[in-house]
PDB file of C-alpha atoms and ligand atoms in Angstrom:
ATOM      1  CA  UNK A   1      -2.384  -3.503 -24.764  1.00  0.00           C
ATOM      2  CA  UNK A   2      -5.886  -4.423 -25.795  1.00  0.00           C
ATOM      3  CA  UNK A   3      -6.327  -7.949 -27.117  1.00  0.00           C
ATOM      4  CA  UNK A   4      -9.233  -9.490 -28.994  1.00  0.00           C
ATOM      5  CA  UNK A   5     -10.015 -12.853 -30.365  1.00  0.00           C
ATOM      6  CA  UNK A   6     -11.651 -12.765 -33.518  1.00  0.00           C
ATOM      7  CA  UNK A   7     -12.696 -16.079 -35.372  1.00  0.00           C
ATOM      8  CA  UNK A   8      -9.610 -17.920 -34.023  1.00  0.00           C
ATOM      9  CA  UNK A   9      -7.020 -15.174 -34.760  1.00  0.00           C
ATOM     10  CA  UNK A  10      -5.557 -12.523 -32.144  1.00  0.00           C
ATOM     11  CA  UNK A  11      -5.998  -8.985 -32.852  1.00  0.00           C
ATOM     12  CA  UNK A  12      -3.961  -6.486 -30.408  1.00  0.00           C
ATOM     13  CA  UNK A  13      -3.248  -2.908 -30.303  1.00  0.00           C
ATOM     14  CA  UNK A  14      -0.335  -1.511 -28.236  1.00  0.00           C
ATOM     15  CA  UNK A  15       1.552   1.598 -27.867  1.00  0.00           C
ATOM     16  CA  UNK A  16       5.232   1.044 -28.800  1.00  0.00           C
ATOM     17  CA  UNK A  17       7.731   1.186 -31.564  1.00  0.00           C
ATOM     18  CA  UNK A  18       7.238  -0.889 -34.824  1.00  0.00           C
ATOM     19  CA  UNK A  19      11.016  -1.404 -34.919  1.00  0.00           C
ATOM     20  CA  UNK A  20      11.073  -3.433 -31.435  1.00  0.00           C
ATOM     21  CA  UNK A  21       8.409  -6.387 -31.828  1.00  0.00           C
ATOM     22  CA  UNK A  22      10.711  -9.113 -31.487  1.00  0.00           C
ATOM     23  CA  UNK A  23       7.946 -11.748 -31.178  1.00  0.00           C
ATOM     24  CA  UNK A  24       6.405 -10.883 -34.542  1.00  0.00           C
ATOM     25  CA  UNK A  25       7.310 -12.753 -37.805  1.00  0.00           C
ATOM     26  CA  UNK A  26       6.944  -9.589 -39.893  1.00  0.00           C
ATOM     27  CA  UNK A  27       6.845  -5.811 -39.263  1.00  0.00           C
ATOM     28  CA  UNK A  28       5.065  -3.533 -41.807  1.00  0.00           C
ATOM     29  CA  UNK A  29       7.075  -0.391 -43.085  1.00  0.00           C
ATOM     30  CA  UNK A  30       5.090   2.561 -43.877  1.00  0.00           C
ATOM     31  CA  UNK A  31       7.284   3.180 -46.801  1.00  0.00           C
ATOM     32  CA  UNK A  32       8.138   5.793 -49.630  1.00  0.00           C
ATOM     33  CA  UNK A  33       7.800   4.908 -53.202  1.00  0.00           C
ATOM     34  CA  UNK A  34      11.471   4.404 -53.626  1.00  0.00           C
ATOM     35  CA  UNK A  35      11.753   2.164 -50.532  1.00  0.00           C
ATOM     36  CA  UNK A  36      14.488   4.329 -48.949  1.00  0.00           C
ATOM     37  CA  UNK A  37      15.073   5.307 -45.482  1.00  0.00           C
ATOM     38  CA  UNK A  38      12.829   8.298 -44.823  1.00  0.00           C
ATOM     39  CA  UNK A  39      11.423   9.612 -41.523  1.00  0.00           C
ATOM     40  CA  UNK A  40       8.804   8.167 -39.093  1.00  0.00           C
ATOM     41  CA  UNK A  41       8.446   4.408 -39.181  1.00  0.00           C
ATOM     42  CA  UNK A  42      10.533   4.075 -42.580  1.00  0.00           C
ATOM     43  CA  UNK A  43      13.359   5.854 -40.547  1.00  0.00           C
ATOM     44  CA  UNK A  44      12.938   3.681 -37.513  1.00  0.00           C
ATOM     45  CA  UNK A  45      12.861   0.477 -39.511  1.00  0.00           C
ATOM     46  CA  UNK A  46      15.884   1.325 -41.791  1.00  0.00           C
ATOM     47  CA  UNK A  47      17.990   2.359 -38.753  1.00  0.00           C
ATOM     48  CA  UNK A  48      17.298  -0.793 -36.866  1.00  0.00           C
ATOM     49  CA  UNK A  49      17.575  -3.262 -40.033  1.00  0.00           C
ATOM     50  CA  UNK A  50      20.839  -1.599 -41.227  1.00  0.00           C
ATOM     51  CA  UNK A  51      22.062  -0.618 -44.682  1.00  0.00           C
ATOM     52  CA  UNK A  52      21.237  -4.244 -45.985  1.00  0.00           C
ATOM     53  CA  UNK A  53      17.590  -3.438 -46.100  1.00  0.00           C
ATOM     54  CA  UNK A  54      17.815  -0.583 -48.469  1.00  0.00           C
ATOM     55  CA  UNK A  55      20.288  -2.669 -50.680  1.00  0.00           C
ATOM     56  CA  UNK A  56      17.608  -5.409 -50.976  1.00  0.00           C
ATOM     57  CA  UNK A  57      14.701  -2.814 -51.476  1.00  0.00           C
ATOM     58  CA  UNK A  58      16.659  -1.062 -54.410  1.00  0.00           C
ATOM     59  CA  UNK A  59      15.520  -3.572 -57.175  1.00  0.00           C
ATOM     60  CA  UNK A  60      12.054  -3.766 -55.849  1.00  0.00           C
ATOM     61  CA  UNK A  61      11.495   0.039 -56.148  1.00  0.00           C
ATOM     62  CA  UNK A  62       9.394   2.135 -57.085  1.00  0.00           C
ATOM     63  CA  UNK A  63       6.281   0.869 -55.895  1.00  0.00           C
ATOM     64  CA  UNK A  64       2.640   2.404 -56.235  1.00  0.00           C
ATOM     65  CA  UNK A  65       0.285   3.414 -53.620  1.00  0.00           C
ATOM     66  CA  UNK A  66      -1.530   0.467 -52.368  1.00  0.00           C
ATOM     67  CA  UNK A  67       1.158  -1.863 -53.203  1.00  0.00           C
ATOM     68  CA  UNK A  68       3.324  -3.967 -50.858  1.00  0.00           C
ATOM     69  CA  UNK A  69       6.539  -5.861 -51.289  1.00  0.00           C
ATOM     70  CA  UNK A  70       8.465  -8.290 -48.871  1.00  0.00           C
ATOM     71  CA  UNK A  71      12.120  -8.536 -47.918  1.00  0.00           C
ATOM     72  CA  UNK A  72      14.256 -10.004 -45.196  1.00  0.00           C
ATOM     73  CA  UNK A  73      14.364  -8.181 -41.928  1.00  0.00           C
ATOM     74  CA  UNK A  74      18.355  -7.889 -41.686  1.00  0.00           C
ATOM     75  CA  UNK A  75      19.234  -6.741 -38.204  1.00  0.00           C
ATOM     76  CA  UNK A  76      15.634  -6.337 -37.065  1.00  0.00           C
ATOM     77  CA  UNK A  77      14.492  -9.211 -34.717  1.00  0.00           C
ATOM     78  CA  UNK A  78      11.801 -10.584 -37.193  1.00  0.00           C
ATOM     79  CA  UNK A  79      11.805 -12.629 -40.106  1.00  0.00           C
ATOM     80  CA  UNK A  80      10.651 -10.154 -42.798  1.00  0.00           C
ATOM     81  CA  UNK A  81       9.740  -6.660 -43.261  1.00  0.00           C
ATOM     82  CA  UNK A  82       6.557  -6.048 -45.486  1.00  0.00           C
ATOM     83  CA  UNK A  83       6.972  -2.581 -47.252  1.00  0.00           C
ATOM     84  CA  UNK A  84       3.533  -0.596 -48.122  1.00  0.00           C
ATOM     85  CA  UNK A  85       3.276   2.523 -49.835  1.00  0.00           C
ATOM     86  CA  UNK A  86       0.275   4.458 -48.174  1.00  0.00           C
ATOM     87  CA  UNK A  87      -1.804   7.002 -50.110  1.00  0.00           C
ATOM     88  CA  UNK A  88      -0.754  10.622 -49.399  1.00  0.00           C
ATOM     89  CA  UNK A  89      -4.215  11.975 -48.160  1.00  0.00           C
ATOM     90  CA  UNK A  90      -5.974  14.279 -50.715  1.00  0.00           C
ATOM     91  CA  UNK A  91      -3.443  13.431 -53.404  1.00  0.00           C
ATOM     92  CA  UNK A  92      -3.729   9.720 -54.123  1.00  0.00           C
ATOM     93  CA  UNK A  93      -7.256   8.857 -54.754  1.00  0.00           C
ATOM     94  CA  UNK A  94      -9.355   7.015 -53.620  1.00  0.00           C
ATOM     95  CA  UNK A  95      -7.375   7.319 -50.488  1.00  0.00           C
ATOM     96  CA  UNK A  96      -9.577   4.913 -48.415  1.00  0.00           C
ATOM     97  CA  UNK A  97      -9.258   2.286 -51.009  1.00  0.00           C
ATOM     98  CA  UNK A  98      -5.622   2.693 -51.492  1.00  0.00           C
ATOM     99  CA  UNK A  99      -5.262   2.598 -47.766  1.00  0.00           C
ATOM    100  CA  UNK A 100      -7.366  -0.762 -47.597  1.00  0.00           C
ATOM    101  CA  UNK A 101      -5.236  -2.185 -50.545  1.00  0.00           C
ATOM    102  CA  UNK A 102      -2.000  -1.586 -48.330  1.00  0.00           C
ATOM    103  CA  UNK A 103      -3.656  -3.831 -45.397  1.00  0.00           C
ATOM    104  CA  UNK A 104      -4.884  -6.493 -47.858  1.00  0.00           C
ATOM    105  CA  UNK A 105      -1.672  -6.860 -49.835  1.00  0.00           C
ATOM    106  CA  UNK A 106       0.449  -6.959 -46.648  1.00  0.00           C
ATOM    107  CA  UNK A 107      -1.569  -9.747 -45.309  1.00  0.00           C
ATOM    108  CA  UNK A 108      -1.638 -11.695 -48.583  1.00  0.00           C
ATOM    109  CA  UNK A 109       2.161 -11.495 -48.686  1.00  0.00           C
ATOM    110  CA  UNK A 110       2.421 -12.761 -45.181  1.00  0.00           C
ATOM    111  CA  UNK A 111       0.249 -15.592 -45.976  1.00  0.00           C
ATOM    112  CA  UNK A 112       2.048 -16.586 -49.100  1.00  0.00           C
ATOM    113  CA  UNK A 113       5.327 -16.560 -46.911  1.00  0.00           C
ATOM    114  CA  UNK A 114       3.784 -18.820 -44.402  1.00  0.00           C
ATOM    115  CA  UNK A 115       3.907 -16.090 -41.462  1.00  0.00           C
ATOM    116  CA  UNK A 116       1.801 -16.422 -38.492  1.00  0.00           C
ATOM    117  CA  UNK A 117       2.213 -12.927 -37.020  1.00  0.00           C
ATOM    118  CA  UNK A 118       2.151  -9.331 -38.459  1.00  0.00           C
ATOM    119  CA  UNK A 119       2.654  -6.016 -36.780  1.00  0.00           C
ATOM    120  CA  UNK A 120       1.142  -2.810 -38.585  1.00  0.00           C
ATOM    121  CA  UNK A 121       1.886   0.885 -37.770  1.00  0.00           C
ATOM    122  CA  UNK A 122      -0.787   3.320 -38.524  1.00  0.00           C
ATOM    123  CA  UNK A 123       0.025   3.585 -42.532  1.00  0.00           C
ATOM    124  CA  UNK A 124      -0.281   7.085 -43.926  1.00  0.00           C
ATOM    125  CA  UNK A 125      -1.211   8.749 -40.756  1.00  0.00           C
ATOM    126  CA  UNK A 126       2.115  10.669 -40.186  1.00  0.00           C
ATOM    127  CA  UNK A 127       3.905  12.378 -43.117  1.00  0.00           C
ATOM    128  CA  UNK A 128       1.038  11.376 -45.642  1.00  0.00           C
ATOM    129  CA  UNK A 129      -1.531  13.132 -43.596  1.00  0.00           C
ATOM    130  CA  UNK A 130      -4.351  10.688 -43.229  1.00  0.00           C
ATOM    131  CA  UNK A 131      -6.723  11.485 -40.438  1.00  0.00           C
ATOM    132  CA  UNK A 132      -6.040   8.987 -37.661  1.00  0.00           C
ATOM    133  CA  UNK A 133      -9.644   7.999 -36.864  1.00  0.00           C
ATOM    134  CA  UNK A 134     -10.836   7.104 -40.375  1.00  0.00           C
ATOM    135  CA  UNK A 135      -7.466   5.478 -41.027  1.00  0.00           C
ATOM    136  CA  UNK A 136      -7.944   3.364 -37.996  1.00  0.00           C
ATOM    137  CA  UNK A 137     -11.211   2.245 -38.950  1.00  0.00           C
ATOM    138  CA  UNK A 138     -10.023   1.168 -42.379  1.00  0.00           C
ATOM    139  CA  UNK A 139      -7.127  -0.666 -40.828  1.00  0.00           C
ATOM    140  CA  UNK A 140      -9.154  -2.691 -38.457  1.00  0.00           C
ATOM    141  CA  UNK A 141     -11.992  -3.342 -40.913  1.00  0.00           C
ATOM    142  CA  UNK A 142      -9.667  -4.503 -43.549  1.00  0.00           C
ATOM    143  CA  UNK A 143      -7.828  -7.017 -41.382  1.00  0.00           C
ATOM    144  CA  UNK A 144     -11.118  -8.249 -39.872  1.00  0.00           C
ATOM    145  CA  UNK A 145     -12.558  -8.621 -43.310  1.00  0.00           C
ATOM    146  CA  UNK A 146      -9.596 -10.858 -44.595  1.00  0.00           C
ATOM    147  CA  UNK A 147      -8.607 -12.907 -41.634  1.00  0.00           C
ATOM    148  CA  UNK A 148     -11.111 -15.519 -42.105  1.00  0.00           C
ATOM    149  CA  UNK A 149      -9.579 -16.381 -45.333  1.00  0.00           C
ATOM    150  CA  UNK A 150      -6.108 -16.744 -44.023  1.00  0.00           C
ATOM    151  CA  UNK A 151      -4.785 -20.118 -42.793  1.00  0.00           C
ATOM    152  CA  UNK A 152      -1.347 -19.098 -41.821  1.00  0.00           C
ATOM    153  CA  UNK A 153      -1.759 -15.628 -40.478  1.00  0.00           C
ATOM    154  CA  UNK A 154      -3.330 -15.899 -36.900  1.00  0.00           C
ATOM    155  CA  UNK A 155      -2.006 -12.890 -35.225  1.00  0.00           C
ATOM    156  CA  UNK A 156      -2.193  -9.279 -36.119  1.00  0.00           C
ATOM    157  CA  UNK A 157      -0.761  -6.494 -33.975  1.00  0.00           C
ATOM    158  CA  UNK A 158      -1.401  -2.681 -34.581  1.00  0.00           C
ATOM    159  CA  UNK A 159       1.615  -0.654 -33.088  1.00  0.00           C
ATOM    160  CA  UNK A 160       0.680   2.729 -32.302  1.00  0.00           C
ATOM    161  CA  UNK A 161       3.140   5.577 -31.618  1.00  0.00           C
ATOM    162  CA  UNK A 162       1.009   8.097 -29.590  1.00  0.00           C
ATOM    163  CA  UNK A 163      -1.375   7.402 -26.636  1.00  0.00           C
ATOM    164  CA  UNK A 164      -4.095   9.231 -28.590  1.00  0.00           C
ATOM    165  CA  UNK A 165      -3.836   6.878 -31.546  1.00  0.00           C
ATOM    166  CA  UNK A 166      -3.784   3.799 -29.102  1.00  0.00           C
ATOM    167  CA  UNK A 167      -6.985   5.293 -27.601  1.00  0.00           C
ATOM    168  CA  UNK A 168      -8.602   5.523 -31.005  1.00  0.00           C
ATOM    169  CA  UNK A 169      -7.752   1.766 -31.626  1.00  0.00           C
ATOM    170  CA  UNK A 170      -8.988   0.808 -28.114  1.00  0.00           C
ATOM    171  CA  UNK A 171     -12.361   2.355 -28.766  1.00  0.00           C
ATOM    172  CA  UNK A 172     -12.626   0.670 -32.026  1.00  0.00           C
ATOM    173  CA  UNK A 173     -11.600  -2.544 -30.691  1.00  0.00           C
ATOM    174  CA  UNK A 174     -14.670  -2.317 -28.169  1.00  0.00           C
ATOM    175  CA  UNK A 175     -17.090  -2.094 -31.039  1.00  0.00           C
ATOM    176  CA  UNK A 176     -15.870  -5.434 -32.604  1.00  0.00           C
ATOM    177  CA  UNK A 177     -17.859  -8.425 -31.722  1.00  0.00           C
ATOM    178  CA  UNK A 178     -16.877 -11.955 -32.502  1.00  0.00           C
TER     179      UNK A 178
HETATM  180  N1  LIG B   1       6.802   2.818 -34.545  1.00  0.00           N
HETATM  181  C1  LIG B   1       5.476   2.940 -34.668  1.00  0.00           C
HETATM  182  N2  LIG B   1       4.841   4.012 -35.159  1.00  0.00           N
HETATM  183  C2  LIG B   1       5.500   5.034 -35.568  1.00  0.00           C
HETATM  184  C3  LIG B   1       6.756   5.076 -35.326  1.00  0.00           C
HETATM  185  C4  LIG B   1       7.615   3.934 -34.727  1.00  0.00           C
HETATM  186  N3  LIG B   1       8.863   3.897 -34.764  1.00  0.00           N
HETATM  187  N4  LIG B   1       7.291   6.320 -35.879  1.00  0.00           N
HETATM  188  C5  LIG B   1       6.202   7.028 -36.239  1.00  0.00           C
HETATM  189  N5  LIG B   1       5.072   6.408 -36.014  1.00  0.00           N
HETATM  190  P1  LIG B   1       4.850   7.906 -41.018  1.00  0.00           P
HETATM  191  P2  LIG B   1       3.225   7.682 -43.541  1.00  0.00           P
HETATM  192  C6  LIG B   1       3.639   6.520 -36.465  1.00  0.00           C
HETATM  193  O1  LIG B   1       5.069   9.352 -41.220  1.00  0.00           O
HETATM  194  O2  LIG B   1       2.325   8.824 -43.052  1.00  0.00           O
HETATM  195  C7  LIG B   1       8.267   8.613 -44.176  1.00  0.00           C
HETATM  196  O3  LIG B   1       9.186   9.621 -44.024  1.00  0.00           O
HETATM  197  C8  LIG B   1       3.347   8.104 -36.797  1.00  0.00           C
HETATM  198  O4  LIG B   1       3.164   8.826 -35.585  1.00  0.00           O
HETATM  199  O5  LIG B   1       6.096   6.974 -40.619  1.00  0.00           O
HETATM  200  O6  LIG B   1       2.839   6.571 -44.245  1.00  0.00           O
HETATM  201  C9  LIG B   1       8.428   7.600 -45.418  1.00  0.00           C
HETATM  202  O7  LIG B   1       9.565   7.789 -46.124  1.00  0.00           O
HETATM  203  C10 LIG B   1       2.144   7.868 -37.542  1.00  0.00           C
HETATM  204  O8  LIG B   1       1.060   7.897 -36.801  1.00  0.00           O
HETATM  205  O9  LIG B   1       4.361   7.295 -42.280  1.00  0.00           O
HETATM  206  C11 LIG B   1       7.473   8.071 -46.476  1.00  0.00           C
HETATM  207  O10 LIG B   1       7.825   9.221 -47.202  1.00  0.00           O
HETATM  208  C12 LIG B   1       2.578   6.547 -38.282  1.00  0.00           C
HETATM  209  O11 LIG B   1       3.426   5.820 -37.463  1.00  0.00           O
HETATM  210  C13 LIG B   1       6.230   8.758 -45.424  1.00  0.00           C
HETATM  211  O12 LIG B   1       6.811   9.109 -44.292  1.00  0.00           O
HETATM  212  C14 LIG B   1       2.946   6.788 -39.788  1.00  0.00           C
HETATM  213  O13 LIG B   1       3.671   7.802 -39.941  1.00  0.00           O
HETATM  214  C15 LIG B   1       5.182   7.971 -45.179  1.00  0.00           C
HETATM  215  O14 LIG B   1       4.143   8.437 -44.533  1.00  0.00           O
END
């Protein structure tokens, strides 16, 4: 794990499973437009949450790329799940702006719900094909850009599945000053 203090907030990157972050108020789901189970992150989150999550999601779907919605966490050990639809790389354009929107909208929902801690997976970098390094830059830069404006959210964790993604985040964390 790498930890960094940034303007009073804690930023972390860890290798792990987004569905097993019991100390975080919210975990972010790399959702599909219909907010159904799916594979990857969405599979892990829905499996751990149980069928109540899909039920709660149904009336909120469909969502657009860049959009985020919040639900309860059901059987997950968190208070909420924030579902983001990342851009499909090369199809949903401009991909960089839509990916940044996901992180911004998720943080805003966390803030509006009085949450202190949010864990993000590497949105769009699996089935949606976004190259990991530019996606990581967008994730980190967007969070750093918006943290100073947040009162409630003071702890953001990036949860990376592979050691190569963890390596990318660690390298980018080393570039952060503040
Ligand atoms: N915890 C943390 N990261 C994970 C986990 C996990 N349990 N599982 C995979 N990853 P993806 P997307 C990593 O495909 O690209 C789904 O089927 C993975 O290695 O989950 O936004 C949905 O239903 C990758 O680095 O999300 C959508 O249709 C990253 O998380 C679509 O895929 C994101 O991979 C969303 O695609």
